[in-house]
PDB file of C-alpha atoms in Angstrom:
ATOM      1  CA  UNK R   1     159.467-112.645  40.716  1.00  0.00           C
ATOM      2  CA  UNK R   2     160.586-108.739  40.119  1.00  0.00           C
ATOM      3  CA  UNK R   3     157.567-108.484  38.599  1.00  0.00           C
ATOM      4  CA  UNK R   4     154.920-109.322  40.455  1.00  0.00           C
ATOM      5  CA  UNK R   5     156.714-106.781  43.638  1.00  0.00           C
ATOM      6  CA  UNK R   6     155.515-103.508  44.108  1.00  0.00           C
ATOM      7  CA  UNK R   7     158.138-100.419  43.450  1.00  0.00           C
ATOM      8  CA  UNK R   8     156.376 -98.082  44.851  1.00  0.00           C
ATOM      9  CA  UNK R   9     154.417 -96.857  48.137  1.00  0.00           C
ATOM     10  CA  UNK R  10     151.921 -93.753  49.395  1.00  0.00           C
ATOM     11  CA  UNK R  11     150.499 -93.796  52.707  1.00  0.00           C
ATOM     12  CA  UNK R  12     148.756 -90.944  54.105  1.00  0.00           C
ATOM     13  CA  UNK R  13     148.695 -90.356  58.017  1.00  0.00           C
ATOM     14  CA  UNK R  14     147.112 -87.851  59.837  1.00  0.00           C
ATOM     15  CA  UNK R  15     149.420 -86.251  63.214  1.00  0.00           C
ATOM     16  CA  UNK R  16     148.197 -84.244  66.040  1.00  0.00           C
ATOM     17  CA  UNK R  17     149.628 -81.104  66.463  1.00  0.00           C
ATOM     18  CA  UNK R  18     149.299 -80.845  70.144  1.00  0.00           C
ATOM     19  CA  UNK R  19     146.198 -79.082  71.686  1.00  0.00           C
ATOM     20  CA  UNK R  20     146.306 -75.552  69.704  1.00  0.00           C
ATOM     21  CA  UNK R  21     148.176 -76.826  66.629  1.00  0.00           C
ATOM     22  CA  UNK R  22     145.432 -78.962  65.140  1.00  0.00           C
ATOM     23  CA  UNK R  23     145.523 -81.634  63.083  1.00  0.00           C
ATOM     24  CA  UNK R  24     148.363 -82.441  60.545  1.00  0.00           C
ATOM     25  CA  UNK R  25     148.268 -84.314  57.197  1.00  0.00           C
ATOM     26  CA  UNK R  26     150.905 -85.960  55.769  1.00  0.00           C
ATOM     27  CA  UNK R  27     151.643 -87.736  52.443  1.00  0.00           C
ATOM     28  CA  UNK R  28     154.879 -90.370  52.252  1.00  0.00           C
ATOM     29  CA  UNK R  29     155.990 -91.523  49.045  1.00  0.00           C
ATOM     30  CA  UNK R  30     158.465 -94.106  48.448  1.00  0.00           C
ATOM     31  CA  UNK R  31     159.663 -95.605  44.764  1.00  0.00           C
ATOM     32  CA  UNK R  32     162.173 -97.759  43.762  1.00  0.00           C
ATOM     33  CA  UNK R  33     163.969 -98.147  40.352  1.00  0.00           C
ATOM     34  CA  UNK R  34     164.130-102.093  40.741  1.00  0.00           C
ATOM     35  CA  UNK R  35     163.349-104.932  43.650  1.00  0.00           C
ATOM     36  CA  UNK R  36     166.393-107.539  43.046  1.00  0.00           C
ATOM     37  CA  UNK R  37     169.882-106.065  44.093  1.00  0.00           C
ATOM     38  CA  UNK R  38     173.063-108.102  43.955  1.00  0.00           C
ATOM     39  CA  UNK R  39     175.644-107.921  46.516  1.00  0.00           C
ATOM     40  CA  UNK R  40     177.609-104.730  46.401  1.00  0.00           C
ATOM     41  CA  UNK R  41     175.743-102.782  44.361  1.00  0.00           C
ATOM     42  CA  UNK R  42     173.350 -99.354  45.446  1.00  0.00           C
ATOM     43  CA  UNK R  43     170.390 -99.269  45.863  1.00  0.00           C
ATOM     44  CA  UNK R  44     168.461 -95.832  44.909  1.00  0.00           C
ATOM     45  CA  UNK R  45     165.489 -94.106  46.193  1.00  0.00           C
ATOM     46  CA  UNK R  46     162.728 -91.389  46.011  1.00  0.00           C
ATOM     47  CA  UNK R  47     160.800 -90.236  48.722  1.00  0.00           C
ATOM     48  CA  UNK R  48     158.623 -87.533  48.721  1.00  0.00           C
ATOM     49  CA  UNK R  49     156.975 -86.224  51.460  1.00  0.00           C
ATOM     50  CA  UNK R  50     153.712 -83.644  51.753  1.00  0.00           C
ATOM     51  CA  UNK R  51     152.644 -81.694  54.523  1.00  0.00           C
ATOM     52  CA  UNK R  52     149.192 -80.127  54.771  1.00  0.00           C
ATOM     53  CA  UNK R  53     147.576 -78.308  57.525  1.00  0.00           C
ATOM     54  CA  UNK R  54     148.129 -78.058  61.078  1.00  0.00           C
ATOM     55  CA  UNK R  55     151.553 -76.625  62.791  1.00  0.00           C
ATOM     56  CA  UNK R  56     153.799 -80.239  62.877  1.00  0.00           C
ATOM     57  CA  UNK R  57     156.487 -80.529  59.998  1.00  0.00           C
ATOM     58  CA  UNK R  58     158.640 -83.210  59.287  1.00  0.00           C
ATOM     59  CA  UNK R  59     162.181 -83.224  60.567  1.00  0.00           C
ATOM     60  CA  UNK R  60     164.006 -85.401  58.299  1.00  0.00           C
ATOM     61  CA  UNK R  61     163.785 -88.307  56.552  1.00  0.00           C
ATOM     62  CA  UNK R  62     165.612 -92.137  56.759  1.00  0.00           C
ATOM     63  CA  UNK R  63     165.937 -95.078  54.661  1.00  0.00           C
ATOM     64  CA  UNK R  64     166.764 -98.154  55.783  1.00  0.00           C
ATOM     65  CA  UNK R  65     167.910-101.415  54.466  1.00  0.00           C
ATOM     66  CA  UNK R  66     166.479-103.765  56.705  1.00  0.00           C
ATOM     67  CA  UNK R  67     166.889-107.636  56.802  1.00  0.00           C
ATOM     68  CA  UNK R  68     163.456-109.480  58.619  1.00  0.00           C
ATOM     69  CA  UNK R  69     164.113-113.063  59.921  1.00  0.00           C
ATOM     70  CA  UNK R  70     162.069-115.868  60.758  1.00  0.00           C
ATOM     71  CA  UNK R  71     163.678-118.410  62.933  1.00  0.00           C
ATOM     72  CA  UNK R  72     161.321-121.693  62.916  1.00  0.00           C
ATOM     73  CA  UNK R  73     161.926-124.484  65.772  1.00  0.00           C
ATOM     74  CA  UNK R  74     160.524-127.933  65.775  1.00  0.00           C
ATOM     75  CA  UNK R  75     158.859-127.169  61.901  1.00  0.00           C
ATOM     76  CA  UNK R  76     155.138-129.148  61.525  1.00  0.00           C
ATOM     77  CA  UNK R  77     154.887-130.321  65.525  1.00  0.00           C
ATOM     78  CA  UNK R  78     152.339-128.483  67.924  1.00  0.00           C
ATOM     79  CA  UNK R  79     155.524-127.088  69.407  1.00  0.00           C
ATOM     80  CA  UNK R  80     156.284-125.476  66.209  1.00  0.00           C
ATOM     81  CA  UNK R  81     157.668-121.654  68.030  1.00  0.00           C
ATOM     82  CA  UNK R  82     158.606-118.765  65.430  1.00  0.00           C
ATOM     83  CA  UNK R  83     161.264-115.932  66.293  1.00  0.00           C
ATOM     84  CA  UNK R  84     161.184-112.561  64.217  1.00  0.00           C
ATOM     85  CA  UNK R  85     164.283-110.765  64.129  1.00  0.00           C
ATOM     86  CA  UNK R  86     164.576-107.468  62.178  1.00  0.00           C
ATOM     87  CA  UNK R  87     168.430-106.270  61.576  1.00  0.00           C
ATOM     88  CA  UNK R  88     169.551-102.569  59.876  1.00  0.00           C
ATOM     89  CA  UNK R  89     172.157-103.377  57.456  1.00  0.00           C
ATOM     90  CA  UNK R  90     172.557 -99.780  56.214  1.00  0.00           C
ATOM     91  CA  UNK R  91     170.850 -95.979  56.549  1.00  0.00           C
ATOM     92  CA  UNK R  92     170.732 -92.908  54.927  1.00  0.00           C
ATOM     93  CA  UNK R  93     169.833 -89.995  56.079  1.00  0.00           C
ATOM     94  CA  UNK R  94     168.145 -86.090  54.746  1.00  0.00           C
ATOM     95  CA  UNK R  95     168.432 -83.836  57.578  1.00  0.00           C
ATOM     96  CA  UNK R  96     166.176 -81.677  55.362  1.00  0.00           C
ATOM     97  CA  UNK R  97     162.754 -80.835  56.894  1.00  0.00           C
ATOM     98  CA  UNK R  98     159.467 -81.231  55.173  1.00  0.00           C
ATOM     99  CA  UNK R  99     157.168 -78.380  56.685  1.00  0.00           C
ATOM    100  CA  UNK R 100     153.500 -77.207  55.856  1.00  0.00           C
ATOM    101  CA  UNK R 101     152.116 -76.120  52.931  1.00  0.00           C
ATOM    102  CA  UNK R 102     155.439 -78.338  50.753  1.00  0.00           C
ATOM    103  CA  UNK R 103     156.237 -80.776  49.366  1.00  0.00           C
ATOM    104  CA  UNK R 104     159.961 -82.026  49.882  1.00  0.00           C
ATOM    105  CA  UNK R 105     161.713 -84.427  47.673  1.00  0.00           C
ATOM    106  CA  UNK R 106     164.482 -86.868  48.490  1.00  0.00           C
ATOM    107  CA  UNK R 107     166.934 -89.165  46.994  1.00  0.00           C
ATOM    108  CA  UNK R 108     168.875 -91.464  48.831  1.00  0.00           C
ATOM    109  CA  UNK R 109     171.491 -93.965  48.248  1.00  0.00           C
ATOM    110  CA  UNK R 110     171.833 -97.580  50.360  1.00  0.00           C
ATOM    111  CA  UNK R 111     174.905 -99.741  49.767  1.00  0.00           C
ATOM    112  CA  UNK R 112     174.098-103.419  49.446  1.00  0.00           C
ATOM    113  CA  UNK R 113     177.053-104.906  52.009  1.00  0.00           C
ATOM    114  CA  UNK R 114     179.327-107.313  49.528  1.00  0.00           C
ATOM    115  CA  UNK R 115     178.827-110.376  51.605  1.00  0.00           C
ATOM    116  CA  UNK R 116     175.119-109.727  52.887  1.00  0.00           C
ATOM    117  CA  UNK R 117     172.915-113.237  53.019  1.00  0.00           C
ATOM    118  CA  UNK R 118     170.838-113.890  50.381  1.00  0.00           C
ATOM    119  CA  UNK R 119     167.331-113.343  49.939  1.00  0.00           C
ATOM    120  CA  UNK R 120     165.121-116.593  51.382  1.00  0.00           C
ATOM    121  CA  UNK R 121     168.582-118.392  52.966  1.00  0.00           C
ATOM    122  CA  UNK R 122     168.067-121.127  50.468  1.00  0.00           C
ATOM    123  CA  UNK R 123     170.063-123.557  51.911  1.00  0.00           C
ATOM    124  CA  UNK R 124     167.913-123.786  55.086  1.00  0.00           C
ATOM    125  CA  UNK R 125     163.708-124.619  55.641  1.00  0.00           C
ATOM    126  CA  UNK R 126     164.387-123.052  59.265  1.00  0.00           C
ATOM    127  CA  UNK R 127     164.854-119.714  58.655  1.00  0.00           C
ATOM    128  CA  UNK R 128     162.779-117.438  56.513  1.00  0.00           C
ATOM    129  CA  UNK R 129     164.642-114.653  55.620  1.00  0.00           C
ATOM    130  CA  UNK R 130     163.382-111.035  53.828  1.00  0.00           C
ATOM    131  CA  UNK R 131     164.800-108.049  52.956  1.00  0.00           C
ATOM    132  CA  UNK R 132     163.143-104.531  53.285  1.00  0.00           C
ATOM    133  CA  UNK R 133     163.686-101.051  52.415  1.00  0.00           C
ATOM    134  CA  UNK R 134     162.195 -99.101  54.946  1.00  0.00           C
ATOM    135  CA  UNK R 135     161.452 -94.862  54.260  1.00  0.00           C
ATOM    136  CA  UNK R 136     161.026 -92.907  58.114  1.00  0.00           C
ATOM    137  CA  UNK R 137     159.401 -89.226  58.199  1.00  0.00           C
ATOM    138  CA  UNK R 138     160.810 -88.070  61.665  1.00  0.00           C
ATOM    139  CA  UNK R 139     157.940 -85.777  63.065  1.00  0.00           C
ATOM    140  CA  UNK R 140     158.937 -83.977  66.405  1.00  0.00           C
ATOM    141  CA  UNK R 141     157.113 -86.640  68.677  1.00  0.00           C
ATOM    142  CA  UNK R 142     158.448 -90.195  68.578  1.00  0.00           C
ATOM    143  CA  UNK R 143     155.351 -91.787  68.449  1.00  0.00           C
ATOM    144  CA  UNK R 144     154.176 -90.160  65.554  1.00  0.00           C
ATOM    145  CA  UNK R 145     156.831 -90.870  62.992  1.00  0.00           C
ATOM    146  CA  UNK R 146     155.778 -92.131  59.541  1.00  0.00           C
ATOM    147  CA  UNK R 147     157.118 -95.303  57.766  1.00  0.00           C
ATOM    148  CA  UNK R 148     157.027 -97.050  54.310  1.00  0.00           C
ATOM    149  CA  UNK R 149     158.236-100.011  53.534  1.00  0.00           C
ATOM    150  CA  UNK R 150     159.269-102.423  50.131  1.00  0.00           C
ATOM    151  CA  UNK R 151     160.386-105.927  49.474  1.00  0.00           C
ATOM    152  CA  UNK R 152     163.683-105.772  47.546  1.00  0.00           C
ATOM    153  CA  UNK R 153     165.003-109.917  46.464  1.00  0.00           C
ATOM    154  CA  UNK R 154     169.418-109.694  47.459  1.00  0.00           C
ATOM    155  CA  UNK R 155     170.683-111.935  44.842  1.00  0.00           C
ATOM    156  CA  UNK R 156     174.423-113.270  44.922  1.00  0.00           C
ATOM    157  CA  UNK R 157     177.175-111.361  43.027  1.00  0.00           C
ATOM    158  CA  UNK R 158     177.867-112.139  38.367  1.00  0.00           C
ATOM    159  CA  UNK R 159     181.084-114.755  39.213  1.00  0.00           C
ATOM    160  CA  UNK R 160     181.881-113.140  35.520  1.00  0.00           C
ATOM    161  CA  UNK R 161     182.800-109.655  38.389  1.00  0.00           C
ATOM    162  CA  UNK R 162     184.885-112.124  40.661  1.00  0.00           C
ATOM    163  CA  UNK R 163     186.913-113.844  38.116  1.00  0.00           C
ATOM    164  CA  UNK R 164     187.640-110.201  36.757  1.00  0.00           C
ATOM    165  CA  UNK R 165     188.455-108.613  40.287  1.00  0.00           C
ATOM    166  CA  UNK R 166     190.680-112.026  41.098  1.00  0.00           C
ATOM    167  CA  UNK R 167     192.541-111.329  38.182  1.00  0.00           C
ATOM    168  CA  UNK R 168     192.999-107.704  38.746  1.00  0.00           C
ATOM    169  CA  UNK R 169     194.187-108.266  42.578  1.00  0.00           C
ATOM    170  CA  UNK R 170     196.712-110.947  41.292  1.00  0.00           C
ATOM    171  CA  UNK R 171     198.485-108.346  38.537  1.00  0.00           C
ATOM    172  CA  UNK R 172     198.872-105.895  41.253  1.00  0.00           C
ATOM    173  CA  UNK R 173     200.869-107.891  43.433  1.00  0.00           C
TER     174      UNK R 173
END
């Protein structure tokens, strides 16, 4: 249930800054207005990042919409083999940097694709499927980049919008 999800994150890593650029600390914030989305609609978010100490800076930040599978093979035997698959479905980008001493504030927007699956693939016990929205701090070394992430439920489109789109598509023609 919406309820019971969390809508917001805060993690706090600490980054090297190389040997003379000591030690960096950074805050990543993430909040969402809502966890269940329908198909087609946006999905907005607010990230704000800190940056404390040290020379390292953030370089921009990403959000990603991304869809985590579990693919289940002979359910309940001892052969019972699990496959996680992670797909992007859509990204946003803020080329804006983050850098000491600030604190930078973003909102992004994520389209929800029309005809993405649904949350849990309810017709199916084999597959287990998620969706996530992930926040990235890009730092200047890969290995060091920052993320967040939140469950968001995709629920199928109001019919009510379909009948009403159907009927516009059949007066244009």
């Amino acid at each position: 249930a919406e309820e019971d999800m969390p809508k917001e994150i805060c993690v706090y890593e600490t980054i090297s800054g190389g040997c003379l650029g000591g030690k960096t600390h950074i805050e990543l914030y993430m909040k969402l207005e809502r966890n269940v989305y329908k198909q087609g609609e946006t999905i907005k978010t607010h990230i704000e990042c800190t940056v404390k100490g040290g020379r390292s800076e953030i370089d921009k930040i990403i959000v990603l919409l991304v869809q985590e599978a579990i693919y289940i093979c002979n359910m309940g035997s001892k052969e019972e083999a699990r496959k996680k698959e992670r797909l992007v479905f859509a990204e946003a980008e803020d080329p804006e940097d983050a850098e000491v001493g600030e604190c930078q504030a973003y909102d992004l927007e994520l389209k929800v694709d029309d005809i993405l699956p649904l949350t849990d693939f309810p017709w199916c016990d084999f597959i287990q499927m998620g969706y996530f929205i992930h926040a990235v701090a890009r730092t200047p070394s890969v290995y060091d980049d920052i993320v967040v992430k939140l469950p968001i439920i995709i629920a199928p489109k109001d019919e009510s919008n379909l009948i009403e789109e159907r009927e516009e598509i059949v007066l244009v023609n």
